[in-house]
Coordinates of C-alpha atoms and ligand atoms in Angstrom, one line a residue:
M1 CA -2.6 -24.2 9.1
Q2 CA -1.5 -20.7 8.4
R3 CA -3.0 -18.6 5.7
D4 CA -1.2 -15.8 4.1
K5 CA -2.2 -12.7 5.9
T6 CA -2.7 -9.7 3.8
E7 CA -3.3 -6.2 5.0
P8 CA -4.5 -3.2 3.0
V9 CA -2.2 -0.2 3.0
Q10 CA -2.5 3.1 1.2
V11 CA 0.5 4.1 -0.9
E12 CA 1.2 7.5 -2.2
C13 CA 3.3 8.9 -5.0
P14 CA 5.7 11.6 -3.7
R15 CA 5.5 13.5 -6.9
C16 CA 1.9 13.7 -8.0
R17 CA 0.2 12.6 -4.8
H18 CA -1.6 9.8 -6.6
T19 CA -2.7 7.2 -4.1
E20 CA -3.6 3.5 -4.4
I21 CA -4.6 0.7 -2.1
I22 CA -2.3 -2.3 -2.1
Y23 CA -2.1 -5.4 0.0
I24 CA 1.0 -6.4 1.8
P25 CA 3.2 -8.3 2.0
I26 CA 4.4 -7.3 -1.4
E27 CA 7.7 -8.1 -3.2
T28 CA 8.4 -4.6 -4.5
M29 CA 6.8 -1.2 -4.1
P30 CA 4.5 -0.4 -6.9
R31 CA 5.2 2.5 -9.3
C32 CA 2.9 5.4 -9.9
P33 CA 0.8 4.8 -13.0
E34 CA 0.8 8.5 -13.6
C35 CA 4.5 9.4 -13.5
G36 CA 6.4 6.2 -12.9
T37 CA 7.8 7.2 -9.5
E38 CA 8.2 4.6 -6.8
M39 CA 5.4 5.0 -4.3
F40 CA 5.7 4.7 -0.5
I41 CA 3.4 3.5 2.2
K42 CA 1.4 6.3 3.6
E43 CA -1.0 4.7 5.9
L44 CA -2.0 1.3 7.2
L45 CA -5.7 0.5 6.7
D46 CA -6.1 -2.0 9.3
E47 CA -9.8 -2.0 10.0
G48 CA -10.0 -5.5 11.4
K49 CA -8.6 -4.4 14.7
S50 CA -11.0 -4.2 17.5
T51 CA -9.2 -2.8 20.5
Ligands
ZN101 ZN1 3.0 10.0 -9.6

């Protein structure tokens, strides 16, 4: 059985630098609640890795 694997990522608004944490996979990129601009993935927050 396979569970849906979700990973937290930090997204940032290119206009006002508002950041949020979302979980991928996602269907569409979220829009900034402050200015409505489409946000982009800034950083993967993969803390489950133990290498
Ligand atoms: Zn914004």
